[in-house]
Amino acid sequence: MAACRSPWRRSTRWVDARDSLTVARGGTDNDTGSSWGPPPHLEALSSGHRKGSRALRRSLRTGLTLAIPLAALIALGTPARGAWMIPPAPYWPKDFSLVKKDGVYHLFYIRRNVNLPAAETENDFGHAESYDLVHWTQRPPVLATRDSSWDNAHVWAPSVVLRDSVYWMFYCGVTGQSGFYNSYQRIGVATSTDLENWNRLDAPVFSCDQVPWAFCDSLNALTGFRDPFVMPDPGTPGNWLMYYTANADSDSTNMVVGVASSSGDFTQWSDVKPLWDTYRATSGSGVAESPHLFLHDGLWYRFTTANGTQPIAFATSPDPLADPSGWTPRGRLGDMLGYYTGSWFASEHLQDGLVEYFAWVNGDRIEMYRMAWSDTARFSLVQPDLFHVTDLRWEADTVRAGHDVNLRFAAVNWFNRMAPIETRLLDSLGEATAVAPESLGLPSLVPIYSDTTRWTWTARLWPPGSSGPMRLAVRLPDQTASTPRAIIVLPDTLSAPPDSFRVTRLFWSADTVRRGDTAYLGIVARHGVGRSIALAAFTADSLGSLTSVPLDSLGLPAQVTLTGDTTSVTWASRTWPDSVAPHPVTRVVVANESLATAPPLTVLPEILRPRQPRPVPIPPRPPSDDDGLILKAASTMRAGGEVAFLVGLPEPMDVRLELFDIQGRRVSLLAERRLARGATVIAWDGRRSDGSAAGAGVYFARLTTPNSMRIARTVLLP
C-alpha cells in the first residue's frame, strides 16, 4: 500500500491568467485545504496506491519508469485544470464517495496516514464539504474502527446513497484477530440523516461466505471482498444492486467484479453473479477494483481500476447486469483522453442535475472535472465552473396576483455573473409545463450581485385572464438548483386597477464594479409593462452629497421602456469625468421622479479591481419544520428472514419500538432504550416475543418517544 510522493515542490506556483487565480502545485488554499490543479499529465511521477494489490503496485512502478518519456510524447493532449480536495497532512486519500446535499458537496474518503505503517492507518473516513468543489472545509472524521467489533482493523471504500431522506453508507470493514481473522474483509452499512452523525449496524450485511463463486478464507489475507458500489436496480423498481470486488474461488490471485441484489432491505443481500468480463482471462488485468456505474444517453458505463500504465478501465452496455458478451470493452480511460493517467485510481462519477463530474484519486488529492461529451463513449475533462447557485427558493408559499414576492438566490463566486432560470407550471399531479419567464414578468437571466440576491416579482397568473390558482416552480436550466416548493399564485379580486402604475424599487446588481465591467440597473414596477420612465443620474461624494451628471456622459439611457415586473438595464460602467486620467473613483446614483438607487454603485478604476469574493463558510443547517422523527420499514419480507426498521431521531432520546399484528396484539418488543441522534437500523427476525415464528400477514411497528409517535407497516409473506 505504499505510494510515492510527487517530486514537485509545494512552492511551485501556477497562475491562471484567465481568472486571475493563483494556485499552488501540490499545495492548498490557505484556509480551506483545496486548490486548482495543473494538467494531469504532469502527475506522471506521483504513484497511485491500492489496498493490498501487489499486481497493481508492480504495474505502477513499471509505469513510473516510463512516465517521463510517455508524458513527453502525449503532452499536447491535456485537459483544463480541475478542482482538488487535498486532506491536511499527513493524510492522503484513497477510495471515496462524492454526494451533494442542500447545495453542498460532501466527500467521504479513506484517510491514509503516510507517516504510519499500512497496518496502523486507514481507520476512519475523512469528511470534507464545499459549495464549489474548489474551497473545501474539513469536517470531523466519521466511522472510526471499533476495537471490539468486526471492523476493528480498517474501514475502506465508502459508498453513500440516499433513500427516503436517509443516507446509507456502505463500506468495507476489515477484521484482524490472531488465529481467527487475517485482514478479513466484509461489507457493512451505516445510516445518517445529516451526513454528520452516523450510526452503523453491529454486524456486516454481506460477506464472501454468501457468494459461492468467491474465494473465502478468513485466515488468508488474499481474500478480497471490498469496494461496494450501490445503486437502484433500473430493471426492478424498489430493488437495489451492489457491485463489489472479490477474488475468484477458481483463481484466488485474480479479482472479479461481483453483483449482489437487495429487495430494499439494506441488511439483506444475495449473490446475483460475477461479471466475468472483468476477470483477467477477458480483461487482461488481474486487478478489478473500485467498480462504479452510471447511465448516460441510454448506455451504462462501468469503470474499474485495473493494472497497467493507464489503470482506469471502462466498458459499456445497455444493461448493467449483462453477461460478458453484452459488455463492450472501451479500453483505458487515458487512451481515450489521449494523455497519461498512470497515477489515477479509484474513480467516481457524480450526476448534479444535468452536469456530470468525474473524479479520481491522484497521490495526495482527489481531483474533480466536469465531463464534456462528444460522442458515444467519448468525453473530455474540463474545468468546473466556480459559480454555483447553492440555494433557490421563494420567500413565501402563496401570493396573490398583483402582489410582490421575492425569489431568493444564494450563490458563491458570483462576481459579474447572471443566473439563467426556467419557469414551469405544475398541475395537480405535479406534471410540469414550461412557460417563458418573460411571459410571467420574470427575466430569463437574473443578475447575481451578492451572496444572497432577492429578485422582486409582482405575481401574475398565466395564461392572462385565468381565474384559478397557479403553482409556479423555478429552476436553473442545468437543474443544479430548483425551488424546493412551487409558489401558489391566487387570484386577487382586490388587485389594483390597470392604471395604478408605480415604480416600487430601483437597485444596482452590485455594490462595486471595475470600470468597463458590466453592471445591471434593476427597475421594479407595478402594472408598467410597455410604459417608459425617465431617469436622472448623479454622483455622490464621501458625505453623500449629490451632483447631477448628464446621462449620456455615463452611457445611460434617458428613457427606459419597462418589459416586465422587473426590468434590467445593462450598463458598461464608466467613471466620471471619464476623460480624466487617472480615472477617479465614482459613486453613481440613478433616480426617477420618486425613487433613487441605494446604496450608490461604486465604480473603481482598472488599477483598483475589486477582489473576487471568497465563498462564505458553510452555514449551520436551518431547523426543519418537522420534528425530525422517522420510522420506516421494508414493505415485505419472507418468513425466516429479517426485516429492518429504520429509526431517525433529531437528537439522542429514549425510545420504545413495538410490533403489533393487524388485530392490535403486541407481537414483540424490538427496542426499549436510548438511541443516538441520526438514523439507527433495528432488525426483526420474524419471531414473537416467546420465540415462536410469526404467521404471514400485515404487521405494524410503533415508535414511541417522550414527545411523539410514528407508525410503519410491513408485510410478512409465507
XYZ file of C-alpha atoms in Angstrom:
718
model
C 0.000 0.000 0.000
C 2.960 2.260 -0.368
C 2.743 5.315 -2.540
C 5.469 7.629 -3.831
C 5.211 11.335 -3.138
C 5.352 13.606 -6.151
C 8.794 15.196 -6.611
C 7.095 18.502 -7.452
C 7.819 21.011 -4.726
C 4.927 22.675 -2.940
C 6.451 26.068 -3.657
C 5.943 25.763 -7.419
C 3.179 28.176 -8.475
C 0.744 28.162 -11.364
C -1.079 31.283 -12.480
C -4.351 31.152 -14.389
C -4.376 34.497 -16.201
C -7.921 33.921 -17.387
C -9.496 34.423 -13.975
C -6.555 35.841 -12.002
C -6.466 32.894 -9.628
C -3.051 31.854 -8.334
C -2.842 28.290 -7.063
C -0.131 26.065 -5.672
C 1.053 22.953 -7.444
C 0.504 20.286 -4.848
C -0.351 22.992 -2.325
C -3.554 24.067 -0.618
C -5.711 27.121 -0.236
C -4.573 28.951 2.883
C -7.887 28.487 4.692
C -9.699 25.593 3.133
C -7.251 22.867 2.111
C -8.175 22.982 -1.549
C -6.686 24.037 -4.854
C -6.817 24.212 -8.605
C -4.578 21.718 -10.365
C -2.301 21.758 -13.405
C -2.853 19.438 -16.341
C -2.825 15.839 -15.090
C -0.103 14.612 -17.454
C 2.307 16.382 -15.080
C 1.227 13.938 -12.376
C 3.192 11.164 -14.021
C 5.676 10.875 -11.162
C 3.069 10.564 -8.438
C 2.315 6.876 -7.992
C -1.167 5.579 -7.202
C -1.806 3.103 -4.440
C -4.407 0.430 -3.816
C -5.420 -1.809 -0.965
C -3.126 -4.839 -0.758
C -2.807 -5.267 -4.520
C 0.708 -6.416 -5.286
C -0.027 -6.689 -9.013
C -1.200 -3.121 -9.292
C 1.738 -1.784 -7.308
C 4.138 -3.622 -9.595
C 2.444 -2.221 -12.686
C 2.538 1.306 -11.317
C 6.222 1.008 -10.511
C 6.759 -0.120 -14.093
C 4.668 2.824 -15.252
C 6.838 5.239 -13.306
C 9.908 4.274 -15.285
C 8.013 5.172 -18.465
C 6.307 8.271 -17.100
C 8.671 10.960 -18.356
C 9.026 9.789 -21.975
C 5.339 8.876 -22.195
C 4.273 12.239 -20.831
C 6.566 13.951 -23.306
C 5.016 12.062 -26.226
C 1.442 12.958 -25.365
C 1.889 16.291 -23.640
C -0.068 18.033 -26.377
C -3.333 16.427 -25.219
C -4.179 17.896 -21.828
C -7.439 18.868 -20.135
C -8.212 22.091 -18.359
C -7.313 22.412 -14.726
C -9.591 20.577 -12.328
C -10.711 21.118 -8.771
C -8.836 19.428 -5.930
C -9.561 18.340 -2.406
C -6.297 17.895 -0.515
C -6.594 16.453 3.010
C -4.458 18.043 5.717
C -1.040 16.448 6.236
C -0.073 13.741 6.951
C -3.136 12.200 5.286
C -3.526 11.094 1.688
C -6.921 9.997 0.327
C -7.930 6.692 -1.216
C -11.346 5.376 -2.288
C -14.106 7.925 -1.724
C -17.758 8.816 -2.262
C -18.977 12.208 -3.552
C -22.555 13.352 -2.846
C -24.483 16.638 -2.832
C -26.959 17.699 -0.154
C -28.787 21.043 0.069
C -26.368 22.759 -2.317
C -23.238 21.462 -0.532
C -20.846 18.825 -1.919
C -19.636 16.186 0.558
C -16.596 13.923 0.170
C -16.123 10.839 2.337
C -12.726 9.237 1.802
C -10.252 6.749 3.249
C -7.612 8.628 5.241
C -4.151 7.128 4.883
C -1.537 8.493 7.273
C 1.646 8.343 5.188
C 3.806 8.544 8.316
C 2.470 5.239 9.694
C 2.811 1.613 8.558
C -0.119 0.399 6.478
C -1.408 -1.800 9.307
C -1.805 1.221 11.607
C -3.746 3.595 9.383
C -6.909 3.744 7.219
C -9.007 3.506 10.360
C -11.651 6.188 9.733
C -13.208 8.183 6.905
C -12.340 11.790 6.247
C -15.250 14.141 5.588
C -14.897 17.382 3.628
C -17.576 19.713 2.265
C -17.648 22.516 -0.275
C -20.012 24.847 -2.090
C -17.972 24.932 -5.309
C -15.659 21.848 -5.404
C -12.634 24.152 -5.016
C -12.779 25.552 -1.484
C -13.108 22.675 0.991
C -13.788 22.637 4.712
C -12.658 19.582 6.650
C -15.305 18.172 8.991
C -14.712 15.677 11.823
C -13.842 12.167 10.568
C -16.593 9.553 10.709
C -16.928 5.782 11.270
C -13.688 5.074 13.107
C -12.666 1.443 13.573
C -14.036 -0.252 16.706
C -11.589 -2.289 18.768
C -14.088 -4.957 19.830
C -16.087 -5.227 16.627
C -15.835 -6.817 13.193
C -14.374 -3.610 11.665
C -11.507 -3.263 14.167
C -8.554 -3.116 11.712
C -9.558 -0.818 8.815
C -12.529 0.840 7.148
C -12.361 1.160 3.373
C -14.230 2.347 0.289
C -17.365 4.248 1.371
C -20.367 4.332 -0.984
C -23.167 6.731 0.022
C -26.719 6.590 -1.378
C -29.878 8.493 -0.482
C -33.191 6.719 0.021
C -36.331 8.233 1.559
C -34.462 11.170 3.164
C -31.924 8.830 4.819
C -28.296 8.436 3.711
C -26.837 4.921 3.742
C -23.074 4.450 3.724
C -21.869 1.019 2.603
C -18.236 0.305 3.379
C -15.678 -2.466 3.731
C -14.729 -3.331 7.292
C -11.534 -5.310 7.898
C -11.176 -7.709 10.820
C -7.885 -8.590 12.479
C -7.874 -11.215 15.229
C -4.958 -13.571 15.736
C -5.863 -17.166 14.947
C -9.281 -16.274 13.544
C -9.134 -13.383 11.077
C -6.235 -12.200 8.936
C -7.309 -8.924 7.247
C -10.730 -10.454 6.621
C -12.915 -8.137 4.522
C -16.701 -7.801 4.781
C -19.263 -5.157 3.847
C -21.267 -3.189 6.410
C -23.623 -0.231 6.451
C -24.229 2.936 8.466
C -27.065 5.468 8.301
C -27.412 9.219 8.717
C -29.965 11.962 8.168
C -27.478 14.868 8.172
C -24.184 13.352 6.868
C -22.530 14.346 10.156
C -23.858 11.768 12.632
C -23.636 8.138 11.522
C -24.973 5.009 13.227
C -23.850 1.640 11.936
C -25.153 -1.891 12.205
C -23.302 -4.071 14.668
C -22.742 -6.836 12.101
C -21.752 -6.919 8.422
C -24.546 -7.187 5.860
C -22.650 -9.075 3.127
C -19.585 -11.322 3.104
C -17.749 -13.782 0.890
C -19.305 -16.826 2.592
C -22.599 -15.810 0.922
C -21.026 -15.928 -2.562
C -20.400 -19.444 -3.921
C -18.013 -18.366 -6.693
C -15.770 -16.178 -4.460
C -12.594 -17.253 -2.682
C -13.302 -17.128 1.066
C -10.777 -17.919 3.792
C -10.773 -15.785 6.936
C -7.131 -16.707 7.651
C -5.864 -15.933 4.157
C -5.015 -12.274 3.595
C -5.603 -12.761 -0.164
C -9.345 -12.984 0.494
C -10.613 -9.801 -1.086
C -14.200 -8.640 -0.579
C -14.467 -4.863 -0.730
C -15.230 -1.678 -2.685
C -19.046 -1.732 -2.604
C -20.924 0.486 -5.046
C -24.698 0.605 -4.526
C -27.356 1.902 -6.920
C -31.082 1.361 -7.656
C -31.869 -1.595 -9.909
C -33.152 0.001 -13.136
C -34.870 -3.239 -14.137
C -36.826 -3.801 -10.901
C -38.173 -0.693 -9.162
C -37.636 -0.913 -5.403
C -34.681 -3.281 -5.726
C -31.046 -2.264 -5.382
C -27.771 -3.575 -6.802
C -24.349 -3.757 -5.165
C -21.201 -4.045 -7.269
C -18.060 -5.103 -5.401
C -14.588 -6.600 -5.771
C -13.822 -10.226 -4.863
C -11.292 -12.939 -5.687
C -12.414 -15.878 -7.798
C -12.511 -19.219 -5.952
C -11.053 -20.892 -9.024
C -8.148 -18.412 -9.108
C -7.641 -16.668 -5.780
C -4.855 -14.390 -7.053
C -7.060 -12.554 -9.560
C -10.028 -10.269 -8.985
C -13.533 -10.224 -10.385
C -16.357 -7.689 -10.020
C -19.430 -9.273 -8.463
C -23.058 -8.161 -8.228
C -25.486 -8.629 -5.345
C -29.151 -7.681 -5.020
C -31.466 -6.420 -2.280
C -35.253 -6.112 -2.354
C -34.943 -2.848 -0.419
C -33.943 -4.167 2.994
C -30.343 -2.986 3.072
C -29.434 -5.523 5.759
C -30.201 -8.400 3.360
C -28.180 -9.020 0.179
C -27.973 -12.052 -2.086
C -25.495 -13.017 -4.788
C -26.517 -12.331 -8.396
C -23.416 -13.308 -10.381
C -19.807 -12.464 -11.174
C -19.095 -10.231 -14.155
C -16.568 -12.491 -15.838
C -15.627 -9.902 -18.434
C -13.711 -8.149 -15.588
C -11.673 -11.337 -14.960
C -8.094 -11.490 -16.192
C -8.784 -14.051 -18.942
C -11.035 -11.497 -20.668
C -9.879 -8.098 -19.419
C -6.136 -8.793 -19.387
C -5.949 -7.394 -15.833
C -5.658 -9.299 -12.586
C -6.967 -6.231 -10.769
C -10.611 -5.129 -10.894
C -11.152 -2.696 -8.038
C -13.357 0.311 -7.230
C -16.216 -0.552 -9.621
C -18.854 2.099 -10.277
C -21.560 2.582 -12.886
C -23.578 5.447 -14.316
C -26.106 5.935 -17.100
C -25.529 8.389 -19.940
C -27.682 8.738 -23.030
C -29.217 5.273 -22.619
C -25.894 3.486 -22.118
C -24.408 2.143 -18.870
C -20.751 2.951 -18.214
C -18.798 0.690 -15.837
C -15.425 1.906 -14.586
C -12.853 -0.111 -12.635
C -9.276 0.353 -11.513
C -7.087 -2.231 -13.248
C -3.329 -2.676 -13.518
C -1.075 -1.297 -16.226
C 0.308 2.125 -17.101
C -3.219 3.537 -17.644
C -5.040 1.968 -14.663
C -8.647 3.141 -15.116
C -10.590 0.884 -17.492
C -14.179 1.101 -18.667
C -16.822 -0.771 -20.618
C -20.360 -0.009 -21.783
C -23.632 -1.923 -22.061
C -27.335 -1.146 -22.435
C -27.900 -3.498 -19.458
C -25.962 -3.095 -16.170
C -26.470 -6.837 -15.498
C -25.431 -8.024 -18.962
C -23.411 -11.184 -19.466
C -19.820 -10.776 -20.747
C -20.975 -10.747 -24.361
C -23.261 -7.807 -23.583
C -20.431 -5.525 -22.449
C -18.349 -3.574 -24.950
C -14.801 -3.046 -23.650
C -13.676 0.543 -24.238
C -10.081 0.120 -23.110
C -8.326 2.504 -20.773
C -9.513 5.990 -19.876
C -6.109 7.525 -20.533
C -6.040 6.137 -24.068
C -9.463 7.635 -24.779
C -8.467 11.014 -23.305
C -5.130 10.988 -25.097
C -2.792 11.648 -22.180
C -1.051 9.882 -19.319
C -3.204 8.841 -16.340
C -0.804 6.392 -14.723
C -1.218 7.771 -11.198
C -5.040 7.889 -11.253
C -7.147 5.292 -9.447
C -10.465 4.778 -7.608
C -12.590 6.921 -9.913
C -16.131 8.089 -9.141
C -18.952 9.853 -11.002
C -21.427 12.455 -9.724
C -24.617 13.472 -11.509
C -25.520 17.017 -10.385
C -28.682 17.902 -12.235
C -27.653 17.722 -15.898
C -23.990 18.349 -15.036
C -21.696 15.324 -14.775
C -18.452 15.238 -12.796
C -15.692 12.654 -12.997
C -13.283 12.333 -10.078
C -10.375 10.137 -9.010
C -7.532 9.845 -6.522
C -4.137 11.172 -7.593
C -1.410 10.958 -4.970
C -2.226 13.307 -2.097
C -5.518 14.631 -3.527
C -8.876 13.901 -5.069
C -9.310 15.609 -8.441
C -12.683 16.566 -9.944
C -13.526 17.614 -13.512
C -16.686 18.317 -15.451
C -17.384 15.863 -18.263
C -17.980 17.240 -21.771
C -19.402 14.535 -24.037
C -18.554 14.459 -27.738
C -19.737 11.017 -28.861
C -20.658 7.560 -27.575
C -18.042 6.520 -25.008
C -16.048 9.678 -25.652
C -15.775 12.684 -23.396
C -13.219 15.260 -22.369
C -12.496 16.642 -18.911
C -12.948 20.376 -18.455
C -12.541 22.803 -15.600
C -15.586 23.042 -13.303
C -17.336 26.384 -13.145
C -16.570 28.337 -9.979
C -20.016 29.955 -9.956
C -22.683 27.933 -8.141
C -26.222 28.767 -7.091
C -26.372 26.877 -3.809
C -29.989 27.606 -2.923
C -33.021 28.840 -4.841
C -36.381 29.382 -3.178
C -39.481 31.518 -2.911
C -39.722 33.546 0.282
C -43.436 32.759 0.588
C -45.628 29.714 -0.024
C -48.508 31.697 -1.534
C -49.010 35.116 -3.101
C -51.971 36.929 -4.627
C -51.786 38.134 -8.190
C -50.653 41.749 -8.298
C -48.676 41.471 -5.048
C -44.898 41.322 -4.685
C -42.886 38.298 -3.597
C -39.139 37.617 -3.553
C -37.296 34.853 -5.367
C -34.105 34.303 -3.381
C -30.777 33.119 -4.820
C -27.850 32.042 -2.633
C -24.623 31.848 -4.646
C -20.847 31.662 -4.394
C -18.200 33.118 -6.712
C -20.897 35.324 -8.201
C -18.924 38.400 -9.251
C -20.239 39.724 -12.591
C -22.382 36.623 -13.113
C -26.016 36.071 -14.050
C -28.220 33.089 -13.242
C -30.416 31.774 -16.079
C -33.798 30.458 -14.961
C -36.601 28.292 -16.319
C -40.197 28.647 -15.127
C -42.649 25.756 -15.034
C -46.327 25.499 -14.159
C -47.282 22.399 -12.147
C -50.661 20.710 -12.341
C -52.372 18.780 -9.534
C -50.348 15.650 -10.394
C -47.035 17.501 -10.419
C -46.704 17.406 -14.211
C -44.805 20.448 -15.461
C -45.481 22.765 -18.397
C -42.659 25.084 -19.449
C -43.559 28.773 -19.712
C -41.217 31.533 -20.846
C -40.135 33.597 -17.819
C -40.795 36.830 -19.739
C -44.470 35.901 -20.155
C -44.725 35.902 -16.365
C -42.802 39.138 -15.913
C -39.612 37.391 -14.821
C -36.239 37.766 -16.572
C -34.603 34.745 -18.173
C -31.259 35.995 -16.771
C -31.106 37.245 -13.189
C -28.092 39.404 -12.194
C -26.462 37.994 -9.055
C -24.962 40.805 -7.006
C -24.257 39.334 -3.543
C -24.106 36.098 -1.551
C -27.896 36.396 -1.294
C -29.823 38.052 -4.139
C -33.549 38.766 -3.914
C -35.448 39.315 -7.133
C -38.808 41.008 -6.586
C -41.649 39.673 -8.709
C -45.136 41.103 -8.966
C -47.141 37.913 -9.219
C -49.369 37.321 -12.213
C -51.466 34.437 -13.455
C -50.908 32.624 -16.727
C -52.474 32.477 -19.214
C -53.647 36.065 -18.774
C -57.218 36.204 -17.574
C -57.022 32.919 -15.635
C -59.349 32.792 -12.656
C -57.914 29.764 -10.862
C -54.776 29.330 -8.718
C -51.411 28.590 -10.329
C -48.383 26.667 -8.996
C -45.069 28.068 -10.235
C -41.669 26.386 -9.883
C -38.304 27.835 -10.918
C -35.046 26.060 -11.672
C -31.725 26.598 -13.403
C -31.540 25.156 -16.942
C -28.776 22.765 -15.860
C -31.054 21.639 -12.986
C -28.343 22.064 -10.351
C -30.721 24.207 -8.274
C -34.502 24.487 -8.128
C -37.143 25.843 -5.799
C -37.964 23.014 -3.359
C -41.618 24.078 -3.335
C -43.693 25.746 -6.005
C -45.301 29.045 -5.059
C -49.097 29.163 -5.303
C -50.383 32.261 -7.067
C -54.006 33.047 -6.108
C -56.421 35.295 -7.973
C -56.787 38.683 -6.272
C -60.242 40.204 -6.504
C -58.825 43.335 -4.873
C -55.984 43.779 -7.351
C -55.128 47.353 -8.266
C -56.778 48.687 -11.453
C -54.639 48.649 -14.610
C -53.884 52.366 -14.444
C -52.326 52.239 -10.925
C -48.775 52.208 -12.289
C -45.889 52.946 -9.952
C -42.160 52.210 -9.691
C -41.516 50.452 -6.387
C -37.745 49.969 -6.423
C -34.508 50.986 -8.173
C -31.353 48.985 -7.456
C -27.892 48.130 -8.772
C -26.876 44.477 -9.247
C -23.665 45.019 -7.262
C -22.184 47.400 -4.736
C -18.826 47.774 -6.513
C -17.569 47.192 -10.059
C -14.423 47.963 -12.069
C -14.542 50.500 -14.887
C -15.596 48.694 -18.040
C -17.327 45.837 -16.202
C -20.990 45.179 -16.905
C -23.422 46.340 -14.220
C -27.193 45.977 -14.150
C -29.762 48.554 -13.106
C -32.958 46.923 -11.865
C -36.324 48.697 -12.082
C -39.253 47.098 -10.225
C -42.669 48.445 -11.217
C -46.326 47.510 -10.862
C -48.574 47.464 -13.931
C -45.812 49.054 -16.008
C -45.217 46.749 -18.960
C -44.853 48.866 -22.083
C -44.576 52.132 -20.196
C -41.499 54.370 -20.347
C -39.905 56.131 -17.407
C -37.383 58.961 -17.330
C -34.116 58.594 -15.464
C -31.631 61.009 -13.949
C -28.043 60.377 -12.858
C -25.926 61.756 -10.024
C -22.565 61.196 -8.438
C -22.263 61.027 -4.665
C -19.274 62.251 -2.671
C -17.998 60.689 0.548
C -20.517 62.733 2.577
C -23.448 61.664 0.401
C -23.890 64.979 -1.397
C -25.233 64.534 -4.946
C -24.044 66.208 -8.149
C -26.155 65.951 -11.304
C -24.389 64.240 -14.233
C -25.549 64.104 -17.881
C -26.843 60.605 -18.605
C -25.144 60.430 -21.998
C -21.748 61.144 -20.409
C -22.178 57.937 -18.426
C -23.663 55.986 -21.314
C -27.001 55.569 -19.527
C -30.367 55.929 -21.301
C -32.625 58.884 -20.545
C -35.765 56.774 -21.085
C -36.348 53.084 -20.286
C -39.270 51.041 -21.588
C -40.435 48.556 -18.965
C -40.572 44.953 -20.144
C -41.851 43.198 -17.036
C -42.375 43.468 -13.320
C -38.586 43.798 -13.080
C -36.721 45.399 -15.970
C -32.941 45.053 -16.228
C -30.818 47.754 -17.874
C -27.313 46.683 -18.939
C -24.594 49.278 -18.405
C -20.891 49.228 -19.309
C -19.701 51.065 -16.236
C -17.765 54.346 -16.509
C -16.128 56.754 -14.120
C -16.891 60.493 -14.239
C -15.352 62.606 -15.560
C -14.274 59.701 -17.765
C -11.724 61.791 -19.662
C -9.668 62.497 -16.530
C -6.521 60.416 -16.024
C -6.145 58.609 -13.763
C -9.834 57.721 -13.644
C -11.430 58.707 -10.326
C -13.497 56.510 -8.034
C -17.117 57.324 -8.889
C -20.296 56.644 -6.902
C -23.271 56.561 -9.275
C -26.891 57.140 -8.247
C -29.782 56.737 -10.711
C -33.213 58.109 -9.897
C -36.651 58.677 -11.351
C -39.207 61.199 -10.111
C -39.752 59.441 -6.772
C -37.006 56.859 -6.105
C -33.217 56.557 -6.199
C -30.792 53.631 -6.097
C -29.485 52.949 -2.628
C -26.680 52.351 -1.974
C -24.796 54.028 -4.847
C -22.805 51.907 -7.279
C -19.072 52.435 -6.708
C -17.072 52.318 -9.954
C -13.343 51.748 -9.460
C -10.584 52.469 -11.991
C -8.938 49.402 -13.540
C -5.942 49.510 -11.196
C -8.274 49.075 -8.205
C -10.065 45.972 -9.420
C -12.220 44.542 -6.607
C -11.114 41.148 -5.346
C -13.148 38.064 -6.158
C -15.279 37.388 -3.093
C -14.410 34.187 -1.289
C -17.164 31.663 -0.717
C -18.941 32.132 2.560
C -18.292 29.489 5.241
C -20.616 26.508 5.419
C -23.588 27.831 7.444
C -25.318 25.897 10.191
C -28.184 23.730 8.933
C -31.536 25.513 9.249
C -34.007 23.859 11.597
C -36.727 21.777 9.963
C -40.411 22.459 10.383
C -40.846 18.748 11.108
C -39.934 17.195 14.469
C -37.287 15.097 12.684
C -38.704 11.748 13.844
C -38.535 8.965 11.211
C -39.761 5.364 11.197
C -39.514 3.307 8.005
C -39.773 -0.409 7.276
C -39.290 -2.760 4.341
C -42.751 -3.236 2.840
C -42.480 -7.058 2.583
C -40.336 -9.867 3.951
C -40.204 -13.632 3.667
C -40.770 -15.942 6.620
C -37.429 -16.923 8.103
C -35.760 -13.700 7.033
C -35.263 -10.368 8.768
C -36.921 -7.018 8.247
C -35.061 -3.801 9.056
C -36.790 -0.850 10.695
C -35.045 2.468 10.312
C -35.422 4.905 13.209
C -34.313 8.513 12.678
C -34.008 10.876 15.647
C -33.265 14.629 15.702
C -31.338 14.191 18.973
C -30.454 11.377 21.426
C -33.570 10.198 23.252
C -35.284 7.232 24.923
C -37.474 5.240 22.535
C -39.688 2.176 22.511
C -40.237 0.205 19.288
C -43.044 -2.355 19.396
C -44.590 -4.639 16.780
C -48.332 -5.385 16.591
C -50.449 -7.665 14.408
C -53.466 -6.469 12.470
C -55.739 -7.169 15.462
C -53.721 -4.858 17.680
C -51.993 -7.586 19.727
C -48.354 -6.916 20.579
C -46.107 -9.410 18.830
C -42.679 -8.275 20.002
C -40.824 -5.512 21.823
C -37.984 -4.727 19.427
C -36.221 -1.992 21.392
C -36.613 -0.032 24.596
C -33.502 2.012 25.139
C -31.764 5.295 24.425
C -30.745 5.759 20.772
C -28.215 8.152 19.291
C -29.044 11.109 17.078
C -29.479 10.280 13.419
C -30.569 7.015 11.795
C -30.427 3.615 13.533
C -31.402 0.279 11.976
C -33.261 -2.233 14.201
C -33.927 -5.729 12.841
C -36.873 -8.069 13.474
C -36.208 -11.757 12.887
C -39.847 -12.641 12.189
C -40.452 -14.166 15.630
C -42.750 -13.358 18.513
C -41.552 -12.432 21.986
C -41.848 -16.114 23.055
C -39.557 -17.205 20.209
C -42.236 -18.748 18.007
C -42.452 -17.850 14.338
C -44.944 -15.138 13.456
C -47.502 -16.066 10.828
C -47.901 -14.466 7.436
C -49.844 -11.218 7.476
C -49.694 -7.461 7.992
C -47.800 -6.047 10.973
C -47.426 -2.544 12.359
C -44.380 -1.108 14.117
C -44.978 1.687 16.624
C -42.177 4.027 17.647
C -42.825 5.977 20.834
C -40.691 8.841 22.186
C -41.334 11.229 25.102
C -42.910 13.758 22.711
C -44.152 11.930 19.633
C -45.093 8.671 17.922
C -44.754 7.096 14.479
C -46.352 4.032 12.827
C -44.884 1.932 9.991
C -46.400 -1.038 8.145
C -44.734 -4.228 6.919
C -45.977 -7.468 5.357
C -44.733 -10.956 6.242
C -45.068 -13.325 3.286
C -45.401 -17.122 3.615
